[in-house]
XYZ file of C-alpha atoms in Angstrom:
300
model
C -77.735 -114.011 275.417
C -79.424 -115.494 278.494
C -77.740 -118.258 280.479
C -80.020 -121.238 281.172
C -79.617 -123.876 283.859
C -81.719 -127.039 283.817
C -82.216 -128.658 287.227
C -82.911 -132.372 287.003
C -83.312 -135.080 289.595
C -85.649 -137.712 290.929
C -88.730 -136.973 293.031
C -87.768 -135.682 296.466
C -84.069 -135.359 295.663
C -83.856 -131.688 296.690
C -84.272 -129.738 293.422
C -86.512 -127.050 294.932
C -84.041 -126.471 297.775
C -81.322 -126.043 295.143
C -83.519 -123.669 293.159
C -84.371 -121.357 296.057
C -80.745 -121.152 297.198
C -79.477 -120.412 293.672
C -82.126 -117.690 293.289
C -80.881 -116.143 296.540
C -77.261 -116.178 295.348
C -78.073 -114.600 291.981
C -80.106 -111.868 293.639
C -77.276 -111.117 296.046
C -75.092 -110.465 292.977
C -77.674 -108.019 291.676
C -78.816 -110.372 288.912
C -82.453 -111.106 288.150
C -83.356 -114.762 287.629
C -86.492 -116.061 285.920
C -87.922 -119.492 286.683
C -89.868 -122.202 284.891
C -91.116 -124.895 287.251
C -92.491 -128.225 286.110
C -94.754 -130.196 288.425
C -96.531 -133.509 288.012
C -99.804 -132.475 289.605
C -102.396 -129.834 288.829
C -101.504 -127.620 291.800
C -98.265 -125.568 291.912
C -97.073 -126.541 295.391
C -93.321 -126.117 294.770
C -93.715 -122.741 293.071
C -94.782 -121.240 296.397
C -91.089 -121.361 297.327
C -90.234 -118.758 294.660
C -90.308 -115.082 295.660
C -92.996 -112.922 294.102
C -90.491 -110.601 292.411
C -89.043 -113.449 290.319
C -90.640 -113.932 286.857
C -92.219 -117.394 287.049
C -93.915 -119.718 284.585
C -95.443 -122.988 285.733
C -95.758 -126.154 283.665
C -98.257 -128.372 285.484
C -98.975 -132.070 285.054
C -95.478 -132.910 283.898
C -95.709 -131.178 280.543
C -92.211 -129.718 280.129
C -91.148 -132.576 277.890
C -92.626 -134.987 275.350
C -96.075 -133.819 274.231
C -95.803 -130.551 276.148
C -92.669 -129.273 274.419
C -94.667 -126.709 272.449
C -96.137 -125.297 275.673
C -92.668 -124.990 277.138
C -91.434 -123.151 274.049
C -94.383 -120.765 274.317
C -93.629 -120.048 277.985
C -89.967 -119.317 277.250
C -90.903 -117.140 274.290
C -93.285 -115.191 276.530
C -90.575 -114.705 279.146
C -88.134 -113.447 276.524
C -90.652 -110.946 275.172
C -92.344 -109.743 278.347
C -89.916 -110.087 281.261
C -86.583 -108.541 282.121
C -84.213 -111.163 283.490
C -80.543 -112.112 283.389
C -80.639 -115.885 283.829
C -83.272 -118.616 283.385
C -83.587 -121.468 285.886
C -85.693 -124.467 284.857
C -86.714 -127.076 287.406
C -87.979 -130.230 285.715
C -90.365 -132.738 287.226
C -88.737 -135.700 288.927
C -90.229 -137.908 286.203
C -88.593 -136.033 283.304
C -85.847 -137.566 281.189
C -83.001 -135.020 280.762
C -82.826 -135.414 276.969
C -86.545 -134.727 276.598
C -86.385 -131.764 278.937
C -83.446 -130.262 277.049
C -85.272 -130.855 273.783
C -88.304 -128.953 275.057
C -86.141 -125.989 276.048
C -84.087 -125.772 272.884
C -86.390 -124.357 270.222
C -84.845 -123.156 266.940
C -87.018 -120.048 267.333
C -84.903 -118.693 270.167
C -81.920 -121.045 270.476
C -79.528 -118.245 269.518
C -80.840 -116.172 272.440
C -80.125 -118.840 275.055
C -76.881 -120.299 276.341
C -77.574 -123.689 277.920
C -75.020 -123.807 280.705
C -75.816 -127.403 281.553
C -77.902 -130.004 283.336
C -77.507 -129.996 287.107
C -78.786 -133.286 288.501
C -79.564 -133.570 292.197
C -79.063 -137.185 293.238
C -80.456 -138.523 296.512
C -77.361 -140.290 297.869
C -79.376 -142.514 300.193
C -81.632 -143.566 297.305
C -78.571 -144.288 295.163
C -77.379 -146.805 297.728
C -80.848 -148.363 297.758
C -81.617 -148.113 294.041
C -82.150 -151.878 293.913
C -85.427 -151.309 295.774
C -86.864 -149.299 292.859
C -88.920 -150.881 290.121
C -86.908 -151.500 286.922
C -88.598 -148.655 285.014
C -88.130 -146.129 287.814
C -84.542 -147.234 288.385
C -83.710 -146.662 284.697
C -85.096 -143.104 284.861
C -83.244 -142.382 288.113
C -79.952 -143.523 286.587
C -80.548 -141.771 283.253
C -80.955 -138.477 285.103
C -77.577 -139.091 286.724
C -75.857 -140.348 283.561
C -76.679 -137.208 281.561
C -75.687 -134.672 284.221
C -73.009 -132.091 283.532
C -72.847 -131.208 287.236
C -73.896 -133.886 289.709
C -74.885 -133.042 293.269
C -74.609 -136.021 295.594
C -77.235 -134.652 297.960
C -78.363 -135.635 301.485
C -74.829 -136.570 302.462
C -75.673 -135.715 306.058
C -77.796 -138.881 306.219
C -74.872 -141.200 305.448
C -71.866 -142.514 307.334
C -68.375 -141.623 306.118
C -67.948 -145.018 304.472
C -71.309 -144.672 302.729
C -70.380 -141.184 301.530
C -67.157 -142.530 300.011
C -69.059 -145.391 298.365
C -71.590 -143.026 296.787
C -68.926 -140.737 295.308
C -66.867 -143.675 294.019
C -69.870 -145.310 292.353
C -71.193 -142.071 290.859
C -67.772 -141.273 289.398
C -67.699 -144.674 287.770
C -71.222 -144.268 286.387
C -70.780 -140.714 285.016
C -67.100 -139.931 284.659
C -67.663 -136.702 282.707
C -69.614 -134.853 285.408
C -68.165 -132.824 288.240
C -69.475 -134.394 291.459
C -70.158 -132.250 294.519
C -71.231 -133.614 297.898
C -74.107 -131.484 299.199
C -76.615 -131.092 302.000
C -79.950 -129.394 301.294
C -78.877 -128.909 297.677
C -76.518 -126.024 298.431
C -73.946 -125.354 295.720
C -71.550 -122.395 295.272
C -72.814 -120.158 292.487
C -69.338 -119.889 290.961
C -69.414 -123.615 290.229
C -72.629 -123.193 288.264
C -71.333 -120.163 286.400
C -68.244 -122.065 285.271
C -70.384 -124.682 283.561
C -70.639 -124.679 279.783
C -72.590 -127.504 278.200
C -73.347 -126.240 274.729
C -71.083 -126.729 271.753
C -72.298 -124.312 269.091
C -71.758 -123.998 265.369
C -71.715 -120.686 263.544
C -71.351 -121.575 259.864
C -68.017 -123.413 259.733
C -66.697 -122.520 263.172
C -66.946 -125.113 265.920
C -66.471 -124.378 269.592
C -66.156 -127.326 271.941
C -67.092 -126.641 275.536
C -65.584 -128.518 278.441
C -65.979 -128.845 282.190
C -63.231 -131.159 283.359
C -63.664 -133.491 280.380
C -65.701 -132.963 277.234
C -69.348 -133.159 278.135
C -71.425 -136.000 276.758
C -74.917 -134.570 276.377
C -74.793 -131.316 274.439
C -76.509 -129.379 271.688
C -75.521 -127.588 268.516
C -77.158 -125.097 266.201
C -76.835 -125.373 262.429
C -77.711 -122.322 260.328
C -78.402 -122.997 256.650
C -76.895 -120.656 254.070
C -78.714 -122.262 251.149
C -81.463 -124.749 250.371
C -80.833 -128.509 250.345
C -82.623 -131.335 248.594
C -84.814 -133.432 250.835
C -83.175 -136.619 249.549
C -79.629 -135.447 250.277
C -80.640 -134.203 253.715
C -82.257 -137.533 254.660
C -79.167 -139.396 253.419
C -77.143 -137.298 255.860
C -79.625 -138.019 258.650
C -79.440 -141.787 258.049
C -75.634 -141.619 258.289
C -75.701 -140.010 261.747
C -74.570 -142.071 264.752
C -77.064 -143.411 267.296
C -75.805 -140.848 269.796
C -77.900 -138.147 268.079
C -81.164 -138.315 270.023
C -83.104 -135.314 268.792
C -83.132 -132.817 265.955
C -85.683 -130.130 265.269
C -85.820 -126.955 263.293
C -86.602 -125.441 259.926
C -84.804 -126.812 256.878
C -84.819 -124.853 253.581
C -85.746 -127.430 250.923
C -85.051 -126.769 247.254
C -88.258 -125.937 245.382
C -90.281 -125.231 248.561
C -91.197 -121.627 249.358
C -90.644 -121.634 253.151
C -88.262 -123.745 255.255
C -90.023 -126.954 256.307
C -90.438 -128.008 259.928
C -88.206 -131.031 260.502
C -88.211 -133.279 263.562
C -86.126 -136.333 264.360
C -86.259 -138.575 267.450
C -84.399 -141.862 267.859
C -84.399 -142.699 264.156
C -87.898 -141.413 263.331
C -88.157 -138.547 260.817
C -91.053 -136.133 260.337
C -91.476 -133.314 257.788
C -94.263 -130.743 257.984
C -94.998 -127.768 255.711
C -94.591 -124.323 257.291
C -96.702 -121.391 256.126
C -94.429 -118.725 257.629
C -90.880 -117.915 256.586
C -89.165 -119.304 259.686
C -85.422 -118.934 260.349
C -83.455 -121.748 258.641
C -81.949 -123.243 261.766
C -81.642 -126.782 263.082
C -80.910 -127.862 266.666
C -79.114 -131.169 267.333
C -79.132 -132.824 270.768
C -77.135 -135.894 271.742
C -73.897 -137.226 273.149
C -70.530 -135.955 271.899
C -72.292 -133.761 269.353
C -69.077 -131.786 268.795
C -67.578 -134.723 266.885
C -70.331 -134.835 264.250
C -69.648 -133.428 260.784
C -72.583 -131.155 260.020
C -71.022 -129.522 257.002
C -72.529 -132.242 254.844
C -75.952 -130.582 255.147
C -74.739 -127.415 253.446
């Protein structure tokens, strides 16, 4: 199973500096990282910072999430089939919402091959203090990236006074009390801190493992494997009973009377079923907050 780290953060926060330093640390341990970089434009400027011996896939024009999720899945699938690597590092665009980025990464086709270690958000500490200057829409995105972090890097601390540094840490702790907060300069973080992360709570039939870093993590994912077919009506009844903290579900659900498992997608209350002409693995991925507390046995 490959460990996966998702690097999030607003434009100019220092994600690429974090990425290049983490690559260096993994290589010094004799491990081979692979990289997926997401950029808003059509030219891969940031990817020039990645060494040529590192397997690299580029997602241009901000397509790692939302409508480009299928492209992201294809890139990961290609990496898994064609490249030898030990760990996957994904740098999202500064305009990506963490839930959407995680959704794009977590395909039921290869979810059991990946271990999502967590979302590392690089927060520009100076921008945090001046977040009131951002437009309302941009400010919401900036704060959502911070709210969903499992590990939060309060970056650019060298630009602040001691009192400002203390204010940033105090406010970030109050805003996301489940994340470990590290004060950083140039996005440098000890590799051991990353390796100790564990964001994914998984289900294997009836066994539940809850993963923690400090406190139980909020944003996490789970895999449900179906042992038998379900009726579409009973399954949708279960979906309607889910709490609002389930943001995304996608996968292949075996429906009674239907030859192949059907493609099922759910996003913020909206449900979509599509016929599948191949016999896909009957697995469903759930993404949301405090997913470990949800009873999934009702879908069996």
